[in-house]
Short mmCIF file of C-alpha atoms in Angstrom, two decimals:
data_model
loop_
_atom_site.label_atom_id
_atom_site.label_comp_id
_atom_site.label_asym_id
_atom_site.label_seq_id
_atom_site.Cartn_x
_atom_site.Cartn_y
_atom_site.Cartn_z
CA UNK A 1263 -31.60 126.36 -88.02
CA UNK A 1264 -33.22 129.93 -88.29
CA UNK A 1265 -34.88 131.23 -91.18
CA UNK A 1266 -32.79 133.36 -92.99
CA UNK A 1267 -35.13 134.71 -96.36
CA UNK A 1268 -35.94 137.68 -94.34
CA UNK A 1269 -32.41 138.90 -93.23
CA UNK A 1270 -31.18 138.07 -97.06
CA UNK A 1271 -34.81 139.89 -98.07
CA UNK A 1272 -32.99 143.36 -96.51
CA UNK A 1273 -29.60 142.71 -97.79
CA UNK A 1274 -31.02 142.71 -100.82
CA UNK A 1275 -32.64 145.67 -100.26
CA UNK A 1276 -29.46 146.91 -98.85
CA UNK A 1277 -27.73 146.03 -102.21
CA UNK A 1278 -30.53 147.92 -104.41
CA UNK A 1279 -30.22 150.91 -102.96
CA UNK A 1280 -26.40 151.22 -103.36
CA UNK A 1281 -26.37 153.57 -106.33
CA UNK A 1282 -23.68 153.49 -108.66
CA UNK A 1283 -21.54 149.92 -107.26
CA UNK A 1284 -22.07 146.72 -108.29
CA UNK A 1285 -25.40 145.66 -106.28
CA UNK A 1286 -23.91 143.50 -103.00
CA UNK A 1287 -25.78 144.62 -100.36
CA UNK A 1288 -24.64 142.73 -96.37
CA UNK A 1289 -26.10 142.95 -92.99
CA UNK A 1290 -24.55 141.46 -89.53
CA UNK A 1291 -27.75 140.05 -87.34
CA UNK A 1292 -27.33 139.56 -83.48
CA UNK A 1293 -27.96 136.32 -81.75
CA UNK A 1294 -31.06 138.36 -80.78
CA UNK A 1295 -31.78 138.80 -84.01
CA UNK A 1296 -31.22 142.63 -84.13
CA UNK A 1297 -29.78 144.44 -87.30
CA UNK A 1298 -26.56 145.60 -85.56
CA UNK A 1299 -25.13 147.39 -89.35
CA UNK A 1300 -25.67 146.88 -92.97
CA UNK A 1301 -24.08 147.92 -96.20
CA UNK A 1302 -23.34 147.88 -99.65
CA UNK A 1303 -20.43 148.64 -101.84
CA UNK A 1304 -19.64 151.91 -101.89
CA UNK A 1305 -15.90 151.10 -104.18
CA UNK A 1306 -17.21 153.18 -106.99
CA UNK A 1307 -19.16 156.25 -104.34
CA UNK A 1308 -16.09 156.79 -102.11
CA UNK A 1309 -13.02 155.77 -104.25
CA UNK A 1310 -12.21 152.96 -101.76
CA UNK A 1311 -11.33 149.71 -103.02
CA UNK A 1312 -11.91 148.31 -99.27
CA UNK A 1313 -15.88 149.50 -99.49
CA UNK A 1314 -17.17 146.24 -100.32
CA UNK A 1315 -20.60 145.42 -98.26
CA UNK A 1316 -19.57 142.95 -95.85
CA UNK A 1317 -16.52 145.49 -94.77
CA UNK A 1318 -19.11 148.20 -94.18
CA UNK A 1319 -22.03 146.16 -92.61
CA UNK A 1320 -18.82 144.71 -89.93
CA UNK A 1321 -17.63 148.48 -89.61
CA UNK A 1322 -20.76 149.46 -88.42
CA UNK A 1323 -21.89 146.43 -86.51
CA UNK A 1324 -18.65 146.62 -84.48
CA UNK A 1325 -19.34 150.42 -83.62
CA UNK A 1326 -22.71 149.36 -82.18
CA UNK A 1327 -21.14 146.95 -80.62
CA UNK A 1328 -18.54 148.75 -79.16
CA UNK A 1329 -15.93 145.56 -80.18
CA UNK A 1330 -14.42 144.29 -83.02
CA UNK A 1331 -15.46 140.77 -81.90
CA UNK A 1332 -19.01 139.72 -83.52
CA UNK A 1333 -18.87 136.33 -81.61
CA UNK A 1334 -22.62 135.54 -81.88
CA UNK A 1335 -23.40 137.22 -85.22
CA UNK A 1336 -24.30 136.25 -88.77
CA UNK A 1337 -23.48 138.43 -91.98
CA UNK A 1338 -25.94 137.83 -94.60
CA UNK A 1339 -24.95 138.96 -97.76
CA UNK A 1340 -26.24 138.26 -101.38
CA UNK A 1341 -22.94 137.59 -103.19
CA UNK A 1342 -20.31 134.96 -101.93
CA UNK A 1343 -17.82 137.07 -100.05
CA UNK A 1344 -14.21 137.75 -101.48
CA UNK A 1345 -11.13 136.65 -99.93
CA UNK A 1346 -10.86 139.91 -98.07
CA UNK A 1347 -13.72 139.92 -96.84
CA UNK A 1348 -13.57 135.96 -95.95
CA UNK A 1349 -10.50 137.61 -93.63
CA UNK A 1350 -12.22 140.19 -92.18
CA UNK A 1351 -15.07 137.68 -91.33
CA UNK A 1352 -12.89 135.38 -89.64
CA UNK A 1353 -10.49 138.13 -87.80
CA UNK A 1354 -14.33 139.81 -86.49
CA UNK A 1355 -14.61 135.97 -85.18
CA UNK A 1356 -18.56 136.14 -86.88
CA UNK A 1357 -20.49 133.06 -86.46
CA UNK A 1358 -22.24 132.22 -89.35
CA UNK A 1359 -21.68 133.81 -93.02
CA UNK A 1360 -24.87 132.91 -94.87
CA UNK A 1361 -24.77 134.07 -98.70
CA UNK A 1362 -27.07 134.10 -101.69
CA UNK A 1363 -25.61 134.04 -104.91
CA UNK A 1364 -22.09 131.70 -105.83
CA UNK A 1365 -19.26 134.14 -107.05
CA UNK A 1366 -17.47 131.18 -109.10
CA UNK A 1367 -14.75 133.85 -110.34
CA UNK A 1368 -13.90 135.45 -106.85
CA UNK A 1369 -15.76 133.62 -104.08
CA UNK A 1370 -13.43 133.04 -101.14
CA UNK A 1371 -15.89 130.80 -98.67
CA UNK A 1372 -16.43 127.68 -100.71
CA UNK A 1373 -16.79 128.27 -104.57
CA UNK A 1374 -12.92 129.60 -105.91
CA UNK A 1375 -11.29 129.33 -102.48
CA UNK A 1376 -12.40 128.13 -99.09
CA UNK A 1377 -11.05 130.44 -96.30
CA UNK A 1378 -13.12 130.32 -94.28
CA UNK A 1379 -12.65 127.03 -92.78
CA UNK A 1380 -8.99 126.52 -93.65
CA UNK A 1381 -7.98 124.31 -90.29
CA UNK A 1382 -5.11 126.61 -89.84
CA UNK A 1383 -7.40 129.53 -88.68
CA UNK A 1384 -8.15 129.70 -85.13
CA UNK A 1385 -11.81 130.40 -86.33
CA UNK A 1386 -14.06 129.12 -88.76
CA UNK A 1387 -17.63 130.18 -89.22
CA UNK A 1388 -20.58 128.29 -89.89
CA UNK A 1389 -21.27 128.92 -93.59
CA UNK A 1390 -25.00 128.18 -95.57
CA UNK A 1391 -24.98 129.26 -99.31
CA UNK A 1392 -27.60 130.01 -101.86
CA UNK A 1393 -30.58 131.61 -99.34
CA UNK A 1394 -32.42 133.30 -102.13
CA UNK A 1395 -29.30 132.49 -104.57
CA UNK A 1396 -31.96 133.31 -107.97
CA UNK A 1397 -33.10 136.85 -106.79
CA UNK A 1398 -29.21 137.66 -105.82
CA UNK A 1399 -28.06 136.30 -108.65
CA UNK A 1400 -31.26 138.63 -111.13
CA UNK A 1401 -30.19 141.79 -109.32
CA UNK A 1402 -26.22 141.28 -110.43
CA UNK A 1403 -27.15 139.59 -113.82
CA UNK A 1404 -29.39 142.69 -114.33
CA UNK A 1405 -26.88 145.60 -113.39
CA UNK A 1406 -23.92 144.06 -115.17
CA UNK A 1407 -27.02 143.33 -118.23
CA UNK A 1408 -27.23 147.38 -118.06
CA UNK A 1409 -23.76 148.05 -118.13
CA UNK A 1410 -22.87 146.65 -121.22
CA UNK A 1411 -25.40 148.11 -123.17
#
């Protein structure tokens, strides 16, 4: 299996850099292991409540791409994917999801829901939690640490 500390090492310096939105910060990685698009949430930025990371980061991998299909790629992204973006993760037919922190109240790939690999799919990526889970967990337990104040 690959070693995947420095692709969740940008994503979370992806997610740092994302300004005003909760920190989540995704990038889709090539077979080849190219950066083919990364992002973070933008919901707060742009208004958009589909401007989650892992939307972006496909967005823009699929325009280098020039397809929608990501057979062959892995999204790393610090926080468990939702179930929308579970969907759009299985509909871009990616590979291999590999997260860092657990999202026990929304996470759609294992922890609240498994969608993912529901048999009923006609594609189910590989999936490898908690790659760096402490430092993606710090940088959310920080900003939300901020926000109450």
């Amino acid at each position: 299996m690959p070693e995947f500390g420095p692709w969740m090492r940008r994503a979370l310096e992806v997610a740092a850099s994302g300004g005003p939105d909760v920190p989540v910060g995704a990038v889709v990685v090539s077979a080849a292991g190219v950066v083919l698009g990364s992002g973070a949430n933008e919901r707060e930025l742009t208004g958009d409540p589909t401007a989650h990371a892992e939307i972006l980061a496909l967005r823009r991998a699929a325009a280098a791409v020039g397809s929608w299909r990501l057979t062959g790629c892995t999204l790393v992204v610090t926080l468990e994917p939702c179930t929308m973006c579970a969907g759009a993760l299985v509909l871009a037919r990616v590979d291999r999801i590999v997260y860092g922190a657990e999202d026990p109240k929304a996470g759609a790939v294992g922890s609240l829901w498994d969608v993912v690999r529901d048999r009923r799919l006609n594609h189910r990526p590989e999936v490898i939690g908690g790659v760096l889970a402490e430092e993606c967990g710090a940088l959310l337990r920080s900003f939300f640490a901020a926000h109450r104040d």
